[in-house]
Short mmCIF file of C-alpha atoms in Angstrom, two decimals:
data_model
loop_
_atom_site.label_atom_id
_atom_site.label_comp_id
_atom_site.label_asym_id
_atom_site.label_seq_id
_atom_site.Cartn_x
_atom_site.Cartn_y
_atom_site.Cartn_z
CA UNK Z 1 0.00 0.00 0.00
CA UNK Z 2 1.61 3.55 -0.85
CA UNK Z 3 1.54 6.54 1.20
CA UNK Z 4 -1.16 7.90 -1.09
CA UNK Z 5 -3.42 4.99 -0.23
CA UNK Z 6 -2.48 5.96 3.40
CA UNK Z 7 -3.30 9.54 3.12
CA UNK Z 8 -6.46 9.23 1.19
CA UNK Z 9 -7.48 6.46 4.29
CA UNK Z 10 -6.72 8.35 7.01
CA UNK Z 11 -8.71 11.61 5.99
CA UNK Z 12 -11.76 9.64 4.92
CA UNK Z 13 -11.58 8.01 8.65
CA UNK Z 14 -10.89 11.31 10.05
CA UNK Z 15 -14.34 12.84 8.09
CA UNK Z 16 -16.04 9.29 9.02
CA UNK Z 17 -15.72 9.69 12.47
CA UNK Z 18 -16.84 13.70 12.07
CA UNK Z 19 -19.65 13.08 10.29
CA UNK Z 20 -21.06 10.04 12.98
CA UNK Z 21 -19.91 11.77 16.10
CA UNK Z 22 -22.06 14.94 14.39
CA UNK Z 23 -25.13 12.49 14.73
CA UNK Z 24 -24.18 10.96 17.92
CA UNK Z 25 -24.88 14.63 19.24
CA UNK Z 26 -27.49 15.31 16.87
CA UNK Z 27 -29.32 12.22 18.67
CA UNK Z 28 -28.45 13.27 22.05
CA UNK Z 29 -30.54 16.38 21.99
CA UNK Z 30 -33.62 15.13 20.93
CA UNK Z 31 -36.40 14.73 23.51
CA UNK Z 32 -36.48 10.83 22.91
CA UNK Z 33 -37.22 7.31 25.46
CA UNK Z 34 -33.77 7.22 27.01
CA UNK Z 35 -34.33 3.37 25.61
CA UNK Z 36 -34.27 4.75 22.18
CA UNK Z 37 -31.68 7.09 22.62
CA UNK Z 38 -29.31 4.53 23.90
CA UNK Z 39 -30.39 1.70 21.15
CA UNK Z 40 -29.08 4.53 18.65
CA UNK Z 41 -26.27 5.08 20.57
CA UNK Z 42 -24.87 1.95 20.48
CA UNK Z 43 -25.86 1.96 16.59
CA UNK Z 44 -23.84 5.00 15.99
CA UNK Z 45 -21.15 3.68 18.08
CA UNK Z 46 -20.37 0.30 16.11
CA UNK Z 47 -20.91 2.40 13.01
CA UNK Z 48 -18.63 4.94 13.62
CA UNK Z 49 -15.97 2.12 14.78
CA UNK Z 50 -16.65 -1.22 13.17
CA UNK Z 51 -17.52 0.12 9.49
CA UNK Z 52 -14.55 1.19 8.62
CA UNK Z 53 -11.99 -1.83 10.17
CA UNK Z 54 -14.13 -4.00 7.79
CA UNK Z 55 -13.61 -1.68 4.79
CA UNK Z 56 -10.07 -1.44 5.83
CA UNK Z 57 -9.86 -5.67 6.19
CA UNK Z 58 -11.46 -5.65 2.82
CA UNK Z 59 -9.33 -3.16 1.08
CA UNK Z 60 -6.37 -4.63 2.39
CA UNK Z 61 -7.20 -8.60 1.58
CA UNK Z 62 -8.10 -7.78 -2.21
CA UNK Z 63 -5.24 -5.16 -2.55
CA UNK Z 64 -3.03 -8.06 -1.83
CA UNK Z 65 -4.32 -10.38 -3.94
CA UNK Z 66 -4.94 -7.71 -6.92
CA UNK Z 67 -2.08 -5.34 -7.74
CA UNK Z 68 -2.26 -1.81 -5.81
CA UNK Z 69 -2.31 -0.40 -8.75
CA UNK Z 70 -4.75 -2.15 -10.17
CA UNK Z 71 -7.63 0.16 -10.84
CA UNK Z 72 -10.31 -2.40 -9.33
CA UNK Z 73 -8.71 -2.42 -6.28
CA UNK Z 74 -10.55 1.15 -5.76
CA UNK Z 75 -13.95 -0.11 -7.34
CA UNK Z 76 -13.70 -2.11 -4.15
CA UNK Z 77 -14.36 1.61 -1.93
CA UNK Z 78 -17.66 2.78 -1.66
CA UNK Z 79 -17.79 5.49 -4.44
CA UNK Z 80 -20.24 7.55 -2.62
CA UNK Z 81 -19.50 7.40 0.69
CA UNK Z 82 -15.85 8.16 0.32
CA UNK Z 83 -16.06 11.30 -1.15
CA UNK Z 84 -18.89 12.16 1.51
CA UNK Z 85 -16.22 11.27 4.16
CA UNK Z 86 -13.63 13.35 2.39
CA UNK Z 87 -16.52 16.39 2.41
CA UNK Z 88 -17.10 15.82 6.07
CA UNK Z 89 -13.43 15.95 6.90
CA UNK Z 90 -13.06 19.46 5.70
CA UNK Z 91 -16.11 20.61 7.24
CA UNK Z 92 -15.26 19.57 10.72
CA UNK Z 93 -12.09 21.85 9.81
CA UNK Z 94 -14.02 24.30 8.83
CA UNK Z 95 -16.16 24.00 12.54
CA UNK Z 96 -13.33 23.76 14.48
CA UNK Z 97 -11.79 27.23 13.16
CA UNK Z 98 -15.27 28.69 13.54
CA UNK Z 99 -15.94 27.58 16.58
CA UNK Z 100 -12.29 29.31 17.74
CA UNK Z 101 -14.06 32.15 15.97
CA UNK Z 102 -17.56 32.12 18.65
CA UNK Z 103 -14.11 31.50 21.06
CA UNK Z 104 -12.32 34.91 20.04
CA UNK Z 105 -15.76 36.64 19.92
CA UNK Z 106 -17.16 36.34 23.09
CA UNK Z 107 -13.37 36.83 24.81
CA UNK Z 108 -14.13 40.46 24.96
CA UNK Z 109 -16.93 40.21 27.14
CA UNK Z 110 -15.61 38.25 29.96
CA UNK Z 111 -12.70 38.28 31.91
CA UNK Z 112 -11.25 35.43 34.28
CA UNK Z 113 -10.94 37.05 38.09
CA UNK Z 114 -9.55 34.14 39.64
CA UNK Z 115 -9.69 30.08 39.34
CA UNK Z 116 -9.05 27.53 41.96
CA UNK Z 117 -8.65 23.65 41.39
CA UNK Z 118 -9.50 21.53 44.22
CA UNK Z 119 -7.97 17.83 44.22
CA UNK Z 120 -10.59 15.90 46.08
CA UNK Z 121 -8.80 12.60 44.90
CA UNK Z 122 -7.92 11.74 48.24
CA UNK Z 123 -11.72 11.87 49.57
CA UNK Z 124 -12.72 9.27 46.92
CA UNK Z 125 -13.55 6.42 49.51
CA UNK Z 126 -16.12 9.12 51.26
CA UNK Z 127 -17.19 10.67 47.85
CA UNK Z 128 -17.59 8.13 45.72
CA UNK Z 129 -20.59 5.84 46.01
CA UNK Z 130 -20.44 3.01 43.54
CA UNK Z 131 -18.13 0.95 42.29
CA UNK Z 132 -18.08 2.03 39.03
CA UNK Z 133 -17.09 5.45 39.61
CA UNK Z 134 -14.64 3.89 42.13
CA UNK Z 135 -13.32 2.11 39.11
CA UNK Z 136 -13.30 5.26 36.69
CA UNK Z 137 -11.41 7.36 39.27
CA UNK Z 138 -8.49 5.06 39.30
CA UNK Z 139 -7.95 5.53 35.43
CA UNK Z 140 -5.14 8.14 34.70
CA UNK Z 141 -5.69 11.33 34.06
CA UNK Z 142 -9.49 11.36 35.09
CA UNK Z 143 -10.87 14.40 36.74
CA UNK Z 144 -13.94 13.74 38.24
CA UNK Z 145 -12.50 14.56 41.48
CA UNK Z 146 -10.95 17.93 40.67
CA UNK Z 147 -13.26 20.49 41.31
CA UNK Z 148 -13.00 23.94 39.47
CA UNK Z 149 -14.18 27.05 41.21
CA UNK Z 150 -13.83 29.78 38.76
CA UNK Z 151 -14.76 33.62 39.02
CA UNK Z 152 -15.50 35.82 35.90
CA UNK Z 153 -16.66 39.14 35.18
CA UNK Z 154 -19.44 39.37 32.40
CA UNK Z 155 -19.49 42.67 30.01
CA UNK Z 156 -23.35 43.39 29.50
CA UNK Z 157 -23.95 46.55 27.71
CA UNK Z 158 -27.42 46.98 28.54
CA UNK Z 159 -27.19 46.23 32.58
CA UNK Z 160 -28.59 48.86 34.81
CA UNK Z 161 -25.86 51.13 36.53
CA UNK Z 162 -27.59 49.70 39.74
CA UNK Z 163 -26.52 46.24 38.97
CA UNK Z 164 -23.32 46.83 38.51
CA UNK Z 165 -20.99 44.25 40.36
CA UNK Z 166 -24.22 41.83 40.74
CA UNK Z 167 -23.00 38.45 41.76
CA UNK Z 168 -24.55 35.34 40.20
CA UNK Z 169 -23.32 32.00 41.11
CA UNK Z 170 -23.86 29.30 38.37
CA UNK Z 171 -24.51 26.00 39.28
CA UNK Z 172 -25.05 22.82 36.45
CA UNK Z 173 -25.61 18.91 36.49
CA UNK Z 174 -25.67 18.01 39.66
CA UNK Z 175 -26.96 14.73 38.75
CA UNK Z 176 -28.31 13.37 41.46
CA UNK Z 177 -27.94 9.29 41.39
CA UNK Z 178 -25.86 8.24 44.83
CA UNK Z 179 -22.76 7.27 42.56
CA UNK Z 180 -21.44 10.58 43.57
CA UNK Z 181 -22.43 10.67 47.85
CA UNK Z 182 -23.68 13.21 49.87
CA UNK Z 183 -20.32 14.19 51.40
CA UNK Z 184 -19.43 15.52 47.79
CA UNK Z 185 -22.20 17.16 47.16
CA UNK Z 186 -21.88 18.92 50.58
CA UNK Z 187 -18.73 20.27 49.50
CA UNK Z 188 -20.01 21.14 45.92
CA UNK Z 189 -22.38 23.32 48.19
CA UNK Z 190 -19.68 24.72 50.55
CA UNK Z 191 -17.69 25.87 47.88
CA UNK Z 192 -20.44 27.67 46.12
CA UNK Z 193 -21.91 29.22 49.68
CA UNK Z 194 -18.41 30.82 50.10
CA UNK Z 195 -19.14 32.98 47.12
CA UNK Z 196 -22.02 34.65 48.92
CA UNK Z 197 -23.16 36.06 45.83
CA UNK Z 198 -26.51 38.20 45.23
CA UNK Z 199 -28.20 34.86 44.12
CA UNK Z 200 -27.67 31.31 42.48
CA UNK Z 201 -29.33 29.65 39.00
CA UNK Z 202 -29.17 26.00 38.80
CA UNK Z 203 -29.44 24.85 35.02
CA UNK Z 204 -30.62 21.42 35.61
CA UNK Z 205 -29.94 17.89 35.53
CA UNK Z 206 -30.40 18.00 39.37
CA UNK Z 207 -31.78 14.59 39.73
CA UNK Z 208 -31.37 11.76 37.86
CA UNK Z 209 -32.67 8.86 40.83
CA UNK Z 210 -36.16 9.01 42.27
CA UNK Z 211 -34.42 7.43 45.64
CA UNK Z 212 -31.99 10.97 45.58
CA UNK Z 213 -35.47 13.00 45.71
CA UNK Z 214 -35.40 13.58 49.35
CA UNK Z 215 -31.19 15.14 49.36
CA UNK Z 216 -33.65 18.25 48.57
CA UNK Z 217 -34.41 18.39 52.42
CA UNK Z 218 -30.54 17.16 53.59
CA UNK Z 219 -28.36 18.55 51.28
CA UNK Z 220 -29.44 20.71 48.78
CA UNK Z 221 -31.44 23.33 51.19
CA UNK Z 222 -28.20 24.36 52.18
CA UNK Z 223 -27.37 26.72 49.05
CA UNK Z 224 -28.18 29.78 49.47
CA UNK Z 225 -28.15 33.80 48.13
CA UNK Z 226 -29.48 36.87 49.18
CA UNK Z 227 -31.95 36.95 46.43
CA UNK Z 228 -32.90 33.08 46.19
CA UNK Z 229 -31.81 29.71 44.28
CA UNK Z 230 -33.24 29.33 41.13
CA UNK Z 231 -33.38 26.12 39.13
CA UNK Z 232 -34.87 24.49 36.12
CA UNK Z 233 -35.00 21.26 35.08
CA UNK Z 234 -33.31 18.90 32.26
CA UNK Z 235 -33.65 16.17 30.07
CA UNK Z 236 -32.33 13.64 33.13
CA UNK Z 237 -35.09 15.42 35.83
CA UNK Z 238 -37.81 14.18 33.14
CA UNK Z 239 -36.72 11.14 33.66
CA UNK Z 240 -38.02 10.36 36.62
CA UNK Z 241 -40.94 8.37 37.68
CA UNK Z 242 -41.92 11.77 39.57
CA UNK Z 243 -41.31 14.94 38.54
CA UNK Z 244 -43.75 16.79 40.66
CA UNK Z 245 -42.43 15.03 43.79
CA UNK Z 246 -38.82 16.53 43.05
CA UNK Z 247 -40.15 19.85 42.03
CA UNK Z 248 -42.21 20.13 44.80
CA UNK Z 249 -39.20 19.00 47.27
CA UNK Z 250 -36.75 21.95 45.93
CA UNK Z 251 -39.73 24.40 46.06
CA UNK Z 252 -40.08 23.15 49.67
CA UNK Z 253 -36.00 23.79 50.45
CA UNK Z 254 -36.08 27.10 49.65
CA UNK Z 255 -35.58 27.11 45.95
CA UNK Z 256 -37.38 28.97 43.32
CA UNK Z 257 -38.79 27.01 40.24
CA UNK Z 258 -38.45 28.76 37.03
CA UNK Z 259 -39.43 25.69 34.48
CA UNK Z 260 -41.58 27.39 31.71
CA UNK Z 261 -42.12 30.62 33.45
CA UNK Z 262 -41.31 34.06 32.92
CA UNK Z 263 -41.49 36.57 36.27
CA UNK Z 264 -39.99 39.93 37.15
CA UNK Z 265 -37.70 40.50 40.34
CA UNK Z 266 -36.95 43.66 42.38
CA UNK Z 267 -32.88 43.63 42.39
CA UNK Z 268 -31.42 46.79 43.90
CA UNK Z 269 -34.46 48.95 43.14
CA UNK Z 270 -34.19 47.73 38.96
CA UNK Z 271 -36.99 45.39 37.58
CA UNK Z 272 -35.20 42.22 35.49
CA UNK Z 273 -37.31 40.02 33.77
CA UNK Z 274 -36.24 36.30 34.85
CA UNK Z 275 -37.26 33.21 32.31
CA UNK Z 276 -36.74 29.17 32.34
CA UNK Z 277 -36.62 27.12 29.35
CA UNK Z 278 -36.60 23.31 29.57
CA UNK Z 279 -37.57 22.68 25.66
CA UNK Z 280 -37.36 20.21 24.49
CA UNK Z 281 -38.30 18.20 27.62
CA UNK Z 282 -40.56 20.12 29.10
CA UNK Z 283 -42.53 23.08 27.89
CA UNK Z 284 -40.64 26.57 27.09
CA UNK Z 285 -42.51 29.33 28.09
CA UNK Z 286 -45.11 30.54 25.72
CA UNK Z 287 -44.97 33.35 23.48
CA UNK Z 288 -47.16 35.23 24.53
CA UNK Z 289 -45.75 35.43 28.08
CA UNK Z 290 -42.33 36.89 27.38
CA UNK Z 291 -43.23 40.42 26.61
CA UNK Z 292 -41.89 42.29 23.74
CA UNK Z 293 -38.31 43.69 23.97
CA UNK Z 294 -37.68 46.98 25.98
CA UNK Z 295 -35.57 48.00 28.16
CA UNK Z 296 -35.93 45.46 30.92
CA UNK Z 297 -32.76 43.71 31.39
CA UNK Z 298 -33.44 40.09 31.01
CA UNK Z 299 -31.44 36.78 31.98
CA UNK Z 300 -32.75 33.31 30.29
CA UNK Z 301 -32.22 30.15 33.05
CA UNK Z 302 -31.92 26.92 30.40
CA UNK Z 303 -31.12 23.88 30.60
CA UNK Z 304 -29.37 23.34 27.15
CA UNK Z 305 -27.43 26.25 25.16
CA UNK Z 306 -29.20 25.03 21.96
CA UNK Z 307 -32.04 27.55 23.30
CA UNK Z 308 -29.56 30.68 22.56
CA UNK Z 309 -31.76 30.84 19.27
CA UNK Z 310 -34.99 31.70 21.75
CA UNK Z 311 -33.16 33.29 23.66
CA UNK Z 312 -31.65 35.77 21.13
CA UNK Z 313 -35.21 36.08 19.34
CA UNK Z 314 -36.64 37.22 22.69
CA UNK Z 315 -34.17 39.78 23.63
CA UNK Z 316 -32.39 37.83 26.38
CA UNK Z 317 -29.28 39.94 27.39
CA UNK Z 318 -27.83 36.68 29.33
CA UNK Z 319 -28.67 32.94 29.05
CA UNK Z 320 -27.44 30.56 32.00
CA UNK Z 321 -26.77 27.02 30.41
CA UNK Z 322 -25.26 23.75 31.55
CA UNK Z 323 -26.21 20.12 29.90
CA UNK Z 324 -23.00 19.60 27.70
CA UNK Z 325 -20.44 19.01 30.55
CA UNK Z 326 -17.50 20.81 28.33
CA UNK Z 327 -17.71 17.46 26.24
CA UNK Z 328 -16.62 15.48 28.84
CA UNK Z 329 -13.51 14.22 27.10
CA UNK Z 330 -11.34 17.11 25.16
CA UNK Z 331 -8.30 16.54 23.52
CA UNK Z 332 -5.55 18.95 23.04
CA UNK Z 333 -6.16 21.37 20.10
CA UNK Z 334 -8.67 19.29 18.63
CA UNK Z 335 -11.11 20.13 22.08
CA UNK Z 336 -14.38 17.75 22.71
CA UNK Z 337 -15.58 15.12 20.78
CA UNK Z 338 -18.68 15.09 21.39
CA UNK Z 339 -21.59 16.91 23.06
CA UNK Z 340 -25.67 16.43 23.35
CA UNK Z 341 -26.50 19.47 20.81
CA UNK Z 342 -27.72 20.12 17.68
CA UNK Z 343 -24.84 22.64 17.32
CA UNK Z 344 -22.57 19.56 17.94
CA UNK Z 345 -19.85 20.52 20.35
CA UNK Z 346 -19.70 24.49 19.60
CA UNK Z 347 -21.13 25.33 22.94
CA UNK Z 348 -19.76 22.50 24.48
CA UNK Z 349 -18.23 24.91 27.78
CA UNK Z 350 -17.56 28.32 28.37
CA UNK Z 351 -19.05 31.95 27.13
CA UNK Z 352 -20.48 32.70 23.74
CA UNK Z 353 -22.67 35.48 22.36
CA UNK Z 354 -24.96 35.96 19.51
CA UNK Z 355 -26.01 39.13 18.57
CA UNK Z 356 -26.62 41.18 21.84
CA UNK Z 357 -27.14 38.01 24.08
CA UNK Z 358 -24.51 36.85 26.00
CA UNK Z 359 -24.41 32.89 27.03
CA UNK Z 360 -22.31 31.00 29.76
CA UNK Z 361 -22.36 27.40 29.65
CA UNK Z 362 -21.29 25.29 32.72
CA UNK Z 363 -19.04 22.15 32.57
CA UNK Z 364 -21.35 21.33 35.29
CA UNK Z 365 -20.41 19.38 38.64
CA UNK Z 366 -20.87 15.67 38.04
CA UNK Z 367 -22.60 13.62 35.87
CA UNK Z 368 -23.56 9.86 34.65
CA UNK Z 369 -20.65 8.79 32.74
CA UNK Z 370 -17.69 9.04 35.40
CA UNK Z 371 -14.61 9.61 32.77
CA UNK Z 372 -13.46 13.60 32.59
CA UNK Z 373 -10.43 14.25 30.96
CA UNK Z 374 -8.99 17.58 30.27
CA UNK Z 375 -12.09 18.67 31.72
CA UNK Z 376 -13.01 19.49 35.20
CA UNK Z 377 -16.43 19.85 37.00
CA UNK Z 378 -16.76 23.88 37.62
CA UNK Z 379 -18.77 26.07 39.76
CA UNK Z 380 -18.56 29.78 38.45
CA UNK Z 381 -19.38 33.11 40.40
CA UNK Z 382 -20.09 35.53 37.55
CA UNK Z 383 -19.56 39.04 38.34
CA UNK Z 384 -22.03 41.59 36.20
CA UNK Z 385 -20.40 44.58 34.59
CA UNK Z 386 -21.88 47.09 32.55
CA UNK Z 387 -18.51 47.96 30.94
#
């Protein structure tokens, strides 16, 4: 086989792997049966893997026994789908420098304060819960343990003079399940609590366990602000064999329930119109409830950034997201893999804006699949800043 075979191989795996890891998050963000979503899953999985070692077996068997040079030997490649993969190779370059582009963009309109990493390795016998995050934690390099605590200020042109400085602590994911105990999620709280900021959001994906339902009333009525905890919920909270019952048991620890609603708050003296969208799990709030864009500063509590469209077509001047865990996995340069979004992994992490609406997307603080590399659970204070 020459180096040309080689070449033209590698980039049609490369653009293979794109285009199947494109649906993978494509699938992800549907509001589908978890059944179906993880029948597809696996699907997309052997697909994306298996497909191409048998071209590759194929290729090589009949490239031996025909000359290499041999023009049958490429009648042998799909004709169609190579070309596709070769198309699909250059558009994930094409992404990647546009999604260092949304990078570069937002970068003027927040600026890192301070970051602390806390090792929690150590705790892993009192904070880990099952054996299979036991397991994961041993693997190298995994960072489910290492808890990021960052502080940024966000540039809002449009945020009353009054609310200048206005502290917002941004929680995500909690993921409820009892693989991740309450010890940890004590400290999760802790650490946030020390911020003593003007309020917190929660963007969902608190529970994923009907058992965990109750930690409302022993763990999680512990966070608190000045102006109130406010959560919605996610596509793991609908889940559950009772959604009311967990609703009802964070109304009853002090939190403030923002699912599908739109309500105004008094913050320093200045009205802001607050908003919670769980599409497309649970019902976004309806048109004709978010009132027409003035001059009412507005923040948008959601659980996945894919709602930065709504957002932006409603006036939101800042949307509070969580749901795609920074990808989970990022390698260097190339960043995360993969991420539950129609946008695929462009608003994996981190702060984005389109048009006037500014978004911040938490890594979030645990999750259901126990392997983080290069990518740390966060909790973020976000300081508001008119300039």
């Amino acid at each position: 086989m020459s180096l040309a075979h080689l070449f033209v191989f590698a980039i049609a795996y490369m653009g293979h792997l794109a285009l199947w890891t494109r649906i993978h998050c494509m699938v992800h963000s549907l509001p589908w049966k978890k059944w179906v979503i993880d029948a597809l899953e696996i699907s997309i999985f052997a697909i994306a893997i298996f497909l191409p070692l048998v071209w590759a077996i194929w290729y090589l068997v009949w490239g031996w026994l025909l000359d290499w040079n041999e023009p049958r030997v490429w009648y042998l490649t799909p004709l169609v789908y190579l070309p596709l993969c070769w198309l699909c190779a250059l558009l994930a370059c094409v992404l990647w420098l546009s999604h260092r582009w949304d990078v570069y963009h937002a970068a003027r309109y927040v600026r890192q304060v301070a970051e602390t990493r806390h090792d929690f390795s150590d705790r892993h016998a009192e904070f880990l819960g099952g054996t299979l995050f036991q397991g994961a934690n041993r693997l190298p390099g995994n960072e489910i343990l290492r808890l990021c605590v960052n502080r940024r200020e966000l540039v809002l042109p449009r945020l009353p003079e009054a609310l200048d400085g206005w502290t917002i602590t941004h929680l995500s994911d909690l993921h409820l399940t009892g693989q991740m105990t309450k010890a940890y999620y004590h400290q999760v709280i802790d650490q946030a609590n020390q911020f003593e900021s003007d309020c917190v959001m929660v963007a969902g994906d608190v529970y994923d366990k009907d058992h965990c339902i109750d930690w409302a009333t022993d763990v999680l009525f512990r966070l608190q602000a000045r102006a109130g905890v406010f959560f919605v919920f996610g596509n793991h909270d609908v889940r559950l064999h009772d959604v009311v019952a967990a609703r009802r048991a964070l109304v009853s620890a002090g939190w403030n329930d923002l699912g599908g609603a739109v309500q105004t708050a008094q913050w320093r003296g200045e009205t802001v119109l607050l908003a919670g969208n769980e599409s497309p799990w649970f019902a976004a709030p309806a048109e004709d409830h978010v009132p027409p864009v003035d001059d009412m500063f507005r923040i948008l509590l959601a659980h996945t950034p894919d709602q930065i469209d709504w957002a932006h077509r409603h006036g939101f001047d800042l949307v509070l997201a969580g749901h795609n865990h920074g990808g989970q996995i990022r390698l260097p340069i190339a960043g995360p893999l993969v991420s539950p979004s129609r946008y695929g992994v462009r608003y994996a992490g981190g702060t984005f804006r389109r048009g006037e609406t500014l978004m911040q997307v938490s890594r979030g603080v645990s999750g259901t699949n126990p392997l983080r590399w290069n990518c740390q659970p966060e909790i973020t204070q976000l300081v508001l800043r008119r300039e």
